[in-house]
Short mmCIF file of N, CA and C in Angstrom, two decimals:
data_model
loop_
_atom_site.label_atom_id
_atom_site.label_comp_id
_atom_site.label_asym_id
_atom_site.label_seq_id
_atom_site.Cartn_x
_atom_site.Cartn_y
_atom_site.Cartn_z
N GLY A 1 31.35 7.47 -1.17
CA GLY A 1 31.73 7.31 -2.52
C GLY A 1 30.91 7.62 -3.48
N THR A 2 31.00 7.38 -4.56
CA THR A 2 30.07 7.81 -5.99
C THR A 2 28.95 7.25 -5.65
N LEU A 3 28.03 7.85 -6.01
CA LEU A 3 26.53 7.42 -5.95
C LEU A 3 26.27 7.00 -7.80
N PRO A 4 25.64 5.70 -7.65
CA PRO A 4 25.53 5.34 -9.40
C PRO A 4 24.70 6.29 -9.87
N ARG A 5 24.92 6.09 -11.51
CA ARG A 5 24.05 6.65 -12.48
C ARG A 5 22.56 5.83 -12.62
N GLY A 6 21.67 6.85 -12.85
CA GLY A 6 20.33 5.97 -13.25
C GLY A 6 19.71 5.83 -12.43
N TYR A 7 19.97 6.34 -10.94
CA TYR A 7 19.10 6.04 -9.89
C TYR A 7 18.51 7.22 -9.31
N ASN A 8 17.13 7.22 -8.60
CA ASN A 8 16.82 8.41 -7.84
C ASN A 8 17.65 8.40 -6.61
N ILE A 9 18.15 9.54 -6.40
CA ILE A 9 18.90 9.74 -4.87
C ILE A 9 17.97 10.71 -4.12
N ASP A 10 18.05 10.29 -2.82
CA ASP A 10 17.22 10.80 -1.78
C ASP A 10 18.34 11.15 -0.47
N GLN A 11 17.97 12.04 -0.08
CA GLN A 11 19.02 12.64 1.07
C GLN A 11 18.23 13.33 2.21
N ASN A 12 17.80 12.78 3.32
CA ASN A 12 17.27 13.66 4.03
C ASN A 12 17.77 13.61 5.44
N ARG A 13 17.74 14.57 6.31
CA ARG A 13 18.55 14.89 7.46
C ARG A 13 17.86 15.76 8.31
N GLU A 14 18.27 15.27 9.53
CA GLU A 14 17.74 16.11 10.79
C GLU A 14 18.58 16.45 12.04
N ARG A 15 18.47 17.38 12.54
CA ARG A 15 19.22 17.60 13.89
C ARG A 15 18.59 16.92 14.80
N LEU A 16 19.10 16.29 15.73
CA LEU A 16 18.23 15.42 16.76
C LEU A 16 18.48 16.10 18.07
N GLY A 17 19.69 17.06 18.08
CA GLY A 17 19.89 17.44 19.38
C GLY A 17 21.28 17.72 19.45
N LYS A 18 21.97 17.82 20.91
CA LYS A 18 23.64 18.17 20.92
C LYS A 18 24.16 17.34 21.80
N GLY A 19 25.10 17.13 21.62
CA GLY A 19 26.13 16.46 23.08
C GLY A 19 26.25 14.66 22.80
N GLY A 20 26.75 14.19 23.83
CA GLY A 20 27.25 13.03 23.89
C GLY A 20 26.05 11.86 24.49
N GLN A 21 25.31 12.48 25.13
CA GLN A 21 23.88 11.72 25.18
C GLN A 21 23.21 11.54 24.37
N THR A 22 22.63 12.78 23.71
CA THR A 22 21.90 12.53 22.23
C THR A 22 22.65 11.56 21.32
N PHE A 23 23.98 11.58 21.40
CA PHE A 23 24.42 10.75 20.32
C PHE A 23 24.12 9.17 20.81
N TYR A 24 24.46 9.24 22.18
CA TYR A 24 24.48 7.53 22.64
C TYR A 24 22.67 7.21 22.51
N GLU A 25 22.02 8.04 22.67
CA GLU A 25 20.62 7.76 22.43
C GLU A 25 20.24 7.45 21.14
N ALA A 26 20.95 8.46 20.17
CA ALA A 26 20.61 8.10 18.72
C ALA A 26 21.20 6.61 18.15
N THR A 27 22.23 6.56 18.57
CA THR A 27 22.96 5.11 18.15
C THR A 27 21.92 4.23 18.82
N ALA A 28 21.85 4.04 20.09
CA ALA A 28 20.74 2.72 20.52
C ALA A 28 19.64 3.01 19.97
N SER A 29 19.10 4.03 19.27
CA SER A 29 17.46 3.90 18.56
C SER A 29 18.07 3.35 17.17
N LEU A 30 19.29 3.25 16.73
CA LEU A 30 19.46 3.10 15.26
C LEU A 30 19.89 1.66 15.49
N ARG A 31 20.28 1.21 16.65
CA ARG A 31 20.41 -0.33 16.60
C ARG A 31 19.13 -1.19 16.91
N ALA A 32 18.44 -0.37 17.08
CA ALA A 32 17.05 -1.07 17.78
C ALA A 32 15.95 -0.92 16.52
N TRP A 33 16.69 -0.18 15.37
CA TRP A 33 15.62 -0.13 14.09
C TRP A 33 14.28 0.68 14.60
N GLN A 34 14.46 1.63 15.62
CA GLN A 34 13.51 2.56 15.97
C GLN A 34 13.06 3.35 14.54
N MET A 35 13.51 3.52 13.48
CA MET A 35 13.35 4.36 12.48
C MET A 35 12.28 3.41 11.65
N PHE A 36 11.90 2.38 12.14
CA PHE A 36 11.35 1.52 11.23
C PHE A 36 9.69 1.37 11.96
N LYS A 37 9.75 1.90 13.23
CA LYS A 37 8.57 1.59 14.00
C LYS A 37 7.39 2.64 13.86
N LEU A 38 6.88 2.50 12.60
CA LEU A 38 6.15 3.50 12.03
C LEU A 38 4.75 3.17 11.96
N GLY A 39 4.05 2.22 12.04
CA GLY A 39 2.77 1.74 12.07
C GLY A 39 2.39 1.18 10.88
N TRP A 40 3.02 1.60 9.66
CA TRP A 40 2.51 1.27 8.30
C TRP A 40 3.82 0.55 7.81
N VAL A 41 4.63 0.42 8.41
CA VAL A 41 5.98 -0.37 8.17
C VAL A 41 6.47 -1.36 9.23
N GLU A 42 6.82 -2.31 9.15
CA GLU A 42 7.20 -3.39 10.03
C GLU A 42 8.44 -4.14 9.57
N LEU A 43 9.41 -4.64 10.60
CA LEU A 43 10.39 -5.05 10.37
C LEU A 43 10.54 -6.46 10.72
N PHE A 44 11.05 -7.47 9.87
CA PHE A 44 11.03 -8.88 10.58
C PHE A 44 12.37 -9.30 9.87
N PRO A 45 13.14 -10.37 10.98
CA PRO A 45 12.62 -10.04 12.56
C PRO A 45 13.03 -8.70 13.07
N PRO A 46 11.96 -8.34 14.10
CA PRO A 46 12.30 -6.89 14.33
C PRO A 46 13.37 -6.44 15.00
N ASN A 47 14.17 -7.26 15.80
CA ASN A 47 15.41 -7.06 16.55
C ASN A 47 16.45 -7.43 15.90
N VAL A 48 16.71 -7.53 14.59
CA VAL A 48 17.93 -8.34 14.28
C VAL A 48 19.20 -7.57 14.65
N GLN A 49 20.19 -8.32 14.98
CA GLN A 49 21.61 -7.51 15.01
C GLN A 49 22.13 -6.81 13.63
N ILE A 50 22.66 -5.75 13.92
CA ILE A 50 23.04 -4.87 12.86
C ILE A 50 24.40 -5.41 12.45
N ASP A 51 24.46 -6.28 11.72
CA ASP A 51 26.03 -6.87 11.24
C ASP A 51 25.78 -7.07 9.37
N VAL A 52 27.10 -6.87 9.07
CA VAL A 52 27.02 -7.36 7.52
C VAL A 52 26.67 -8.51 7.18
N GLY A 53 25.68 -8.67 6.35
CA GLY A 53 25.20 -9.90 5.81
C GLY A 53 23.88 -10.17 6.58
N ALA A 54 23.38 -9.53 7.54
CA ALA A 54 22.01 -9.47 8.02
C ALA A 54 20.87 -9.34 7.08
N THR A 55 19.92 -10.20 7.22
CA THR A 55 18.93 -9.84 6.23
C THR A 55 17.84 -9.73 6.79
N VAL A 56 16.82 -8.71 6.43
CA VAL A 56 15.67 -8.40 6.88
C VAL A 56 14.62 -8.27 6.08
N ALA A 57 13.46 -8.38 6.24
CA ALA A 57 12.21 -8.12 5.60
C ALA A 57 11.24 -6.86 5.81
N VAL A 58 11.05 -6.16 4.80
CA VAL A 58 9.97 -4.99 5.21
C VAL A 58 9.26 -4.95 4.73
N LEU A 59 8.45 -5.07 5.84
CA LEU A 59 6.80 -5.45 5.45
C LEU A 59 5.80 -4.00 5.51
N VAL A 60 5.27 -3.79 4.25
CA VAL A 60 4.80 -2.29 4.16
C VAL A 60 3.29 -2.14 3.92
N HIS A 61 2.56 -1.62 4.71
CA HIS A 61 1.22 -1.43 4.41
C HIS A 61 0.81 -0.10 3.80
N HIS A 62 0.29 -0.32 2.34
CA HIS A 62 0.12 0.67 1.29
C HIS A 62 -0.86 0.97 0.30
N PHE A 63 -1.75 1.72 0.40
CA PHE A 63 -2.68 1.86 -0.77
C PHE A 63 -3.70 0.51 -0.40
N GLY A 64 -4.07 -0.07 0.84
CA GLY A 64 -4.97 -0.97 1.12
C GLY A 64 -4.55 -2.35 1.04
N PHE A 65 -2.98 -2.61 0.83
CA PHE A 65 -2.43 -4.01 0.48
C PHE A 65 -1.05 -3.70 1.27
N TRP A 66 -0.53 -5.16 1.37
CA TRP A 66 0.73 -5.26 1.96
C TRP A 66 1.84 -5.65 1.02
N SER A 67 2.96 -5.27 1.10
CA SER A 67 3.98 -5.73 0.36
C SER A 67 5.01 -5.89 1.07
N LEU A 68 6.11 -7.10 0.69
CA LEU A 68 7.05 -7.55 1.73
C LEU A 68 8.45 -7.40 0.73
N ASN A 69 9.23 -6.76 1.23
CA ASN A 69 10.80 -6.74 0.40
C ASN A 69 11.76 -7.03 1.23
N ALA A 70 12.82 -7.95 0.80
CA ALA A 70 14.00 -8.37 1.47
C ALA A 70 15.20 -7.46 1.19
N CYS A 71 15.83 -7.12 2.10
CA CYS A 71 17.16 -6.55 2.30
C CYS A 71 18.17 -7.15 3.15
N ARG A 72 19.54 -6.84 2.66
CA ARG A 72 20.69 -7.44 3.56
C ARG A 72 21.40 -6.29 3.63
N VAL A 73 21.99 -6.16 4.84
CA VAL A 73 23.04 -5.17 5.38
C VAL A 73 24.29 -5.25 5.18
N VAL A 74 24.71 -4.26 4.03
CA VAL A 74 25.88 -4.35 3.04
C VAL A 74 27.25 -3.86 3.91
N TYR A 75 26.90 -2.90 4.68
CA TYR A 75 28.04 -2.51 5.55
C TYR A 75 27.81 -1.77 6.63
N VAL A 76 28.55 -1.84 7.61
CA VAL A 76 28.15 -0.96 8.76
C VAL A 76 29.36 0.06 9.35
N ILE A 77 29.05 1.36 9.65
CA ILE A 77 30.07 2.35 10.20
C ILE A 77 29.92 2.57 11.35
N GLU A 78 30.81 2.06 12.19
CA GLU A 78 31.09 2.26 13.63
C GLU A 78 32.28 3.04 14.09
N GLU A 79 32.33 4.20 14.44
CA GLU A 79 33.18 5.13 14.55
C GLU A 79 33.05 6.03 16.03
N ASP A 80 33.96 6.79 16.50
CA ASP A 80 33.55 7.22 17.62
C ASP A 80 32.74 8.49 17.61
N ARG A 81 32.54 9.21 16.32
CA ARG A 81 31.30 10.07 16.05
C ARG A 81 30.46 9.58 15.38
N ARG A 82 30.25 8.23 14.82
CA ARG A 82 29.13 8.16 13.70
C ARG A 82 29.09 6.64 13.81
N PHE A 83 27.73 6.40 13.70
CA PHE A 83 27.43 4.68 13.56
C PHE A 83 26.04 4.86 12.82
N GLY A 84 26.22 4.01 11.87
CA GLY A 84 25.26 3.72 10.70
C GLY A 84 25.45 2.48 10.05
N PHE A 85 24.69 2.18 9.25
CA PHE A 85 24.86 1.10 8.37
C PHE A 85 24.00 1.21 6.88
N ALA A 86 24.04 0.46 6.00
CA ALA A 86 23.41 0.55 5.01
C ALA A 86 22.76 -1.00 4.69
N TYR A 87 21.58 -1.24 4.03
CA TYR A 87 21.17 -2.37 3.36
C TYR A 87 20.98 -2.17 1.81
N GLY A 88 20.98 -3.25 1.10
CA GLY A 88 20.69 -3.34 -0.25
C GLY A 88 19.77 -4.17 -0.54
N THR A 89 18.80 -3.68 -1.59
CA THR A 89 17.74 -4.85 -1.95
C THR A 89 18.22 -6.06 -2.43
N LEU A 90 17.57 -7.20 -2.20
CA LEU A 90 17.66 -8.35 -2.75
C LEU A 90 16.95 -8.73 -3.71
N GLU A 91 16.93 -9.76 -4.35
CA GLU A 91 16.40 -10.23 -5.68
C GLU A 91 14.61 -10.08 -5.86
N ASP A 92 14.03 -10.51 -4.69
CA ASP A 92 12.60 -10.30 -4.77
C ASP A 92 11.96 -8.88 -4.44
N HIS A 93 12.72 -7.96 -4.03
CA HIS A 93 12.64 -6.68 -3.83
C HIS A 93 11.73 -5.93 -5.18
N ALA A 94 11.14 -4.85 -4.92
CA ALA A 94 10.35 -4.24 -6.05
C ALA A 94 11.46 -3.50 -6.55
N GLU A 95 12.27 -2.54 -5.50
CA GLU A 95 13.04 -1.63 -6.20
C GLU A 95 14.79 -2.12 -6.27
N GLN A 96 15.64 -1.65 -6.60
CA GLN A 96 16.99 -2.08 -6.84
C GLN A 96 17.82 -0.75 -6.25
N GLY A 97 18.64 -0.97 -5.24
CA GLY A 97 18.99 0.12 -4.72
C GLY A 97 19.84 -0.19 -3.39
N GLU A 98 20.14 0.76 -2.64
CA GLU A 98 20.71 0.94 -1.11
C GLU A 98 20.01 1.85 -0.45
N GLU A 99 20.17 1.56 1.05
CA GLU A 99 19.45 2.87 2.01
C GLU A 99 20.45 2.67 3.01
N ARG A 100 20.89 4.06 3.26
CA ARG A 100 22.04 4.14 4.49
C ARG A 100 21.33 4.75 5.43
N PHE A 101 21.51 4.39 7.06
CA PHE A 101 20.82 5.27 8.20
C PHE A 101 22.30 5.61 8.95
N LEU A 102 22.38 6.84 9.05
CA LEU A 102 23.70 7.18 9.66
C LEU A 102 23.22 8.40 11.06
N VAL A 103 23.83 8.02 12.01
CA VAL A 103 23.73 9.13 12.92
C VAL A 103 25.31 9.68 13.11
N GLU A 104 25.30 10.92 13.00
CA GLU A 104 26.57 11.72 13.37
C GLU A 104 26.65 13.01 14.48
N TRP A 105 27.56 12.67 15.21
CA TRP A 105 27.83 13.89 16.16
C TRP A 105 28.95 14.77 15.74
N LEU A 106 28.68 15.74 15.36
CA LEU A 106 29.61 17.00 14.59
C LEU A 106 30.33 17.67 15.70
N PRO A 107 31.44 18.00 15.43
CA PRO A 107 32.44 18.10 16.52
C PRO A 107 32.47 19.83 16.20
N GLU A 108 31.93 20.24 15.23
CA GLU A 108 32.06 22.18 14.82
C GLU A 108 31.23 22.62 15.92
N ASP A 109 29.87 21.84 15.90
CA ASP A 109 28.72 22.52 16.70
C ASP A 109 28.23 21.69 17.79
N ASP A 110 28.70 20.24 17.95
CA ASP A 110 28.14 19.33 18.74
C ASP A 110 26.97 18.96 18.64
N SER A 111 26.28 19.22 17.35
CA SER A 111 25.23 18.71 17.12
C SER A 111 24.84 17.22 16.66
N VAL A 112 24.05 16.69 16.80
CA VAL A 112 23.65 15.31 16.48
C VAL A 112 22.77 15.12 15.05
N ARG A 113 22.94 14.54 14.12
CA ARG A 113 22.38 14.44 12.94
C ARG A 113 22.00 13.32 12.60
N TYR A 114 20.58 12.79 12.15
CA TYR A 114 20.50 11.45 11.72
C TYR A 114 20.06 11.91 9.96
N ASN A 115 20.57 10.87 9.39
CA ASN A 115 20.88 10.97 7.82
C ASN A 115 20.42 9.94 7.21
N ILE A 116 19.56 9.88 6.37
CA ILE A 116 19.06 8.88 5.45
C ILE A 116 19.44 9.17 4.09
N LEU A 117 20.30 8.45 3.58
CA LEU A 117 20.96 8.47 2.13
C LEU A 117 20.20 7.00 1.38
N ALA A 118 19.85 7.24 0.07
CA ALA A 118 19.25 6.28 -0.60
C ALA A 118 19.37 6.54 -2.38
N PHE A 119 19.78 5.39 -2.73
CA PHE A 119 19.41 5.27 -4.29
C PHE A 119 18.52 4.15 -4.60
N SER A 120 17.91 4.45 -5.56
CA SER A 120 16.75 3.38 -5.91
C SER A 120 16.51 3.36 -7.36
N ARG A 121 15.79 2.27 -7.88
CA ARG A 121 15.09 2.29 -9.13
C ARG A 121 14.22 1.49 -9.25
N PRO A 122 13.09 1.57 -9.84
CA PRO A 122 12.41 0.04 -10.09
C PRO A 122 12.90 -0.95 -10.84
N LYS A 123 12.66 -2.17 -10.34
CA LYS A 123 13.07 -3.30 -10.83
C LYS A 123 12.25 -4.03 -11.36
N LYS A 124 10.91 -4.34 -10.57
CA LYS A 124 9.76 -5.26 -11.63
C LYS A 124 9.02 -4.11 -12.16
N TRP A 125 8.22 -4.63 -13.12
CA TRP A 125 7.36 -3.86 -14.05
C TRP A 125 6.35 -3.01 -13.14
N GLN A 126 5.94 -3.84 -12.12
CA GLN A 126 4.91 -3.05 -11.49
C GLN A 126 5.27 -2.10 -10.74
N ALA A 127 6.63 -2.03 -10.32
CA ALA A 127 7.08 -0.82 -9.34
C ALA A 127 7.28 0.54 -10.51
N ARG A 128 7.70 0.18 -12.06
CA ARG A 128 7.78 0.85 -12.67
C ARG A 128 6.25 1.62 -13.05
N VAL A 129 5.37 0.94 -12.87
CA VAL A 129 4.10 1.32 -13.61
C VAL A 129 3.45 2.43 -12.42
N VAL A 130 3.56 2.12 -11.13
CA VAL A 130 3.12 2.93 -10.11
C VAL A 130 4.39 3.67 -9.34
N ARG A 131 5.39 4.08 -10.02
CA ARG A 131 6.58 4.79 -9.78
C ARG A 131 6.18 6.04 -9.05
N PRO A 132 4.99 6.79 -9.41
CA PRO A 132 4.66 8.24 -8.71
C PRO A 132 4.46 8.11 -7.32
N MET A 133 3.68 6.64 -7.32
CA MET A 133 3.33 6.48 -5.61
C MET A 133 4.39 5.79 -5.06
N SER A 134 5.35 4.97 -5.60
CA SER A 134 6.47 4.36 -4.93
C SER A 134 7.41 5.67 -4.59
N ARG A 135 7.47 6.60 -5.40
CA ARG A 135 8.27 7.72 -4.89
C ARG A 135 7.36 8.62 -3.57
N MET A 136 6.36 8.71 -3.69
CA MET A 136 5.31 9.33 -2.42
C MET A 136 5.84 8.60 -1.10
N LEU A 137 5.72 7.12 -1.50
CA LEU A 137 5.98 6.15 -0.17
C LEU A 137 7.33 6.22 0.25
N GLN A 138 8.30 6.47 -0.75
CA GLN A 138 9.58 6.88 -0.17
C GLN A 138 9.83 7.97 0.47
N ARG A 139 9.00 9.03 0.13
CA ARG A 139 9.39 10.48 1.21
C ARG A 139 8.49 10.14 2.34
N LYS A 140 7.28 9.56 2.22
CA LYS A 140 6.82 9.66 3.44
C LYS A 140 7.61 8.86 4.67
N PHE A 141 8.33 7.69 4.12
CA PHE A 141 9.05 6.90 4.87
C PHE A 141 10.26 7.86 5.53
N ALA A 142 11.05 8.71 4.50
CA ALA A 142 11.87 9.40 5.06
C ALA A 142 11.43 10.36 6.41
N ARG A 143 10.16 10.85 5.99
CA ARG A 143 9.65 11.92 7.05
C ARG A 143 9.27 11.22 8.10
N ASP A 144 8.90 9.80 8.25
CA ASP A 144 8.06 9.22 9.40
C ASP A 144 9.40 8.40 10.23
N SER A 145 10.33 8.39 9.32
CA SER A 145 11.39 7.64 9.68
C SER A 145 12.32 8.63 10.79
N ILE A 146 12.15 10.04 10.53
CA ILE A 146 13.16 10.93 11.19
C ILE A 146 12.02 11.35 12.35
N GLY A 147 10.71 11.44 12.05
CA GLY A 147 9.91 11.71 13.55
C GLY A 147 10.06 10.61 14.41
N ALA A 148 10.17 9.31 13.88
CA ALA A 148 10.46 8.04 14.91
C ALA A 148 11.57 8.20 15.51
N MET A 149 12.74 8.51 14.96
CA MET A 149 14.16 8.88 15.39
C MET A 149 14.12 9.85 16.46
N MET A 150 13.40 11.05 16.20
CA MET A 150 13.36 12.13 17.03
C MET A 150 12.56 11.81 18.49
N GLN A 151 11.29 11.10 18.38
CA GLN A 151 10.83 10.54 19.54
C GLN A 151 11.42 9.59 20.13
N ALA A 152 12.31 8.79 19.54
CA ALA A 152 13.01 7.44 20.39
C ALA A 152 14.40 8.12 21.19
N VAL A 153 14.93 9.36 20.47
CA VAL A 153 15.90 9.55 21.09
C VAL A 153 15.57 10.73 22.12
N HIS A 154 14.52 11.39 21.93
CA HIS A 154 14.31 12.04 23.06
C HIS A 154 13.26 11.62 24.29
N ARG A 155 13.21 10.48 23.90
CA ARG A 155 12.39 9.65 24.98
C ARG A 155 13.20 9.31 26.27
N GLY A 156 14.77 9.12 25.58
CA GLY A 156 15.70 8.61 26.11
C GLY A 156 16.44 9.65 27.21
N LEU A 157 16.24 11.06 26.59
CA LEU A 157 16.64 12.20 27.43
C LEU A 157 16.33 12.96 28.47
N PRO A 158 16.92 13.23 29.32
CA PRO A 158 16.00 13.96 30.68
C PRO A 158 15.48 15.26 30.25
N ASN A 159 14.22 15.80 30.04
CA ASN A 159 13.58 16.97 30.02
C ASN A 159 14.49 17.76 28.96
N LYS A 160 14.52 17.01 27.71
CA LYS A 160 15.05 17.82 26.60
C LYS A 160 13.88 18.15 25.54
N PRO A 161 13.55 19.45 25.02
CA PRO A 161 12.24 19.84 24.22
C PRO A 161 12.67 19.24 22.56
N LEU A 162 11.75 18.93 22.02
CA LEU A 162 11.85 18.57 20.72
C LEU A 162 12.26 20.00 19.47
N GLN A 163 13.03 19.79 19.01
CA GLN A 163 13.15 21.21 17.84
C GLN A 163 13.51 20.45 16.73
N PRO A 164 12.77 20.09 16.10
CA PRO A 164 13.39 19.52 14.64
C PRO A 164 13.71 20.66 13.92
N THR A 165 14.89 20.27 13.01
CA THR A 165 15.23 21.64 11.79
C THR A 165 15.74 20.60 10.78
N ALA A 166 14.41 20.10 10.01
CA ALA A 166 14.65 19.38 8.74
C ALA A 166 15.69 20.07 7.77
N GLU A 167 16.31 19.14 7.00
CA GLU A 167 17.16 19.43 6.23
C GLU A 167 17.02 18.44 4.79
N LYS A 168 16.90 18.99 3.61
CA LYS A 168 16.70 18.10 2.62
C LYS A 168 17.61 18.20 1.45
N GLY A 169 18.08 17.31 1.06
CA GLY A 169 19.09 17.38 -0.14
C GLY A 169 18.96 16.48 -1.00
N GLY A 170 19.86 16.57 -2.25
CA GLY A 170 19.49 15.31 -3.37
C GLY A 170 18.62 15.84 -4.15
#
């Protein structure tokens, strides 16, 4: 669909590997919220089922303090070669927007890609004041999330080397 005007748009993609086994591992990793197992970010509840309406709280440790932001799953994509979901921010979240996490198995080259697409803007005055730091954290989350997915997927694959080929857009 069309992305809304007046928001920061961020899209980050990573090739996770090739083939059906990689897609299976990537889907399982996404379902297990592996992209949030970063050390400085925690998800509550940690293993919530990915269903429309599921609510999660994202606990983030940054700049010496913690912030807690609530989100709700707004849609799920479950197709033969695509799996993912998006969540939207809830009332008490510092930002306003959505973030989509998607794994795709592309038929043209057999590659499996992880894609994060987000649109956001500050909602609370505190978020507006620290906007440059918020944007830095968003970029760090994208990088670390990609790394976590790479590790999770390749832990499940027999003897496959890690070969990241990051793409950035938006």
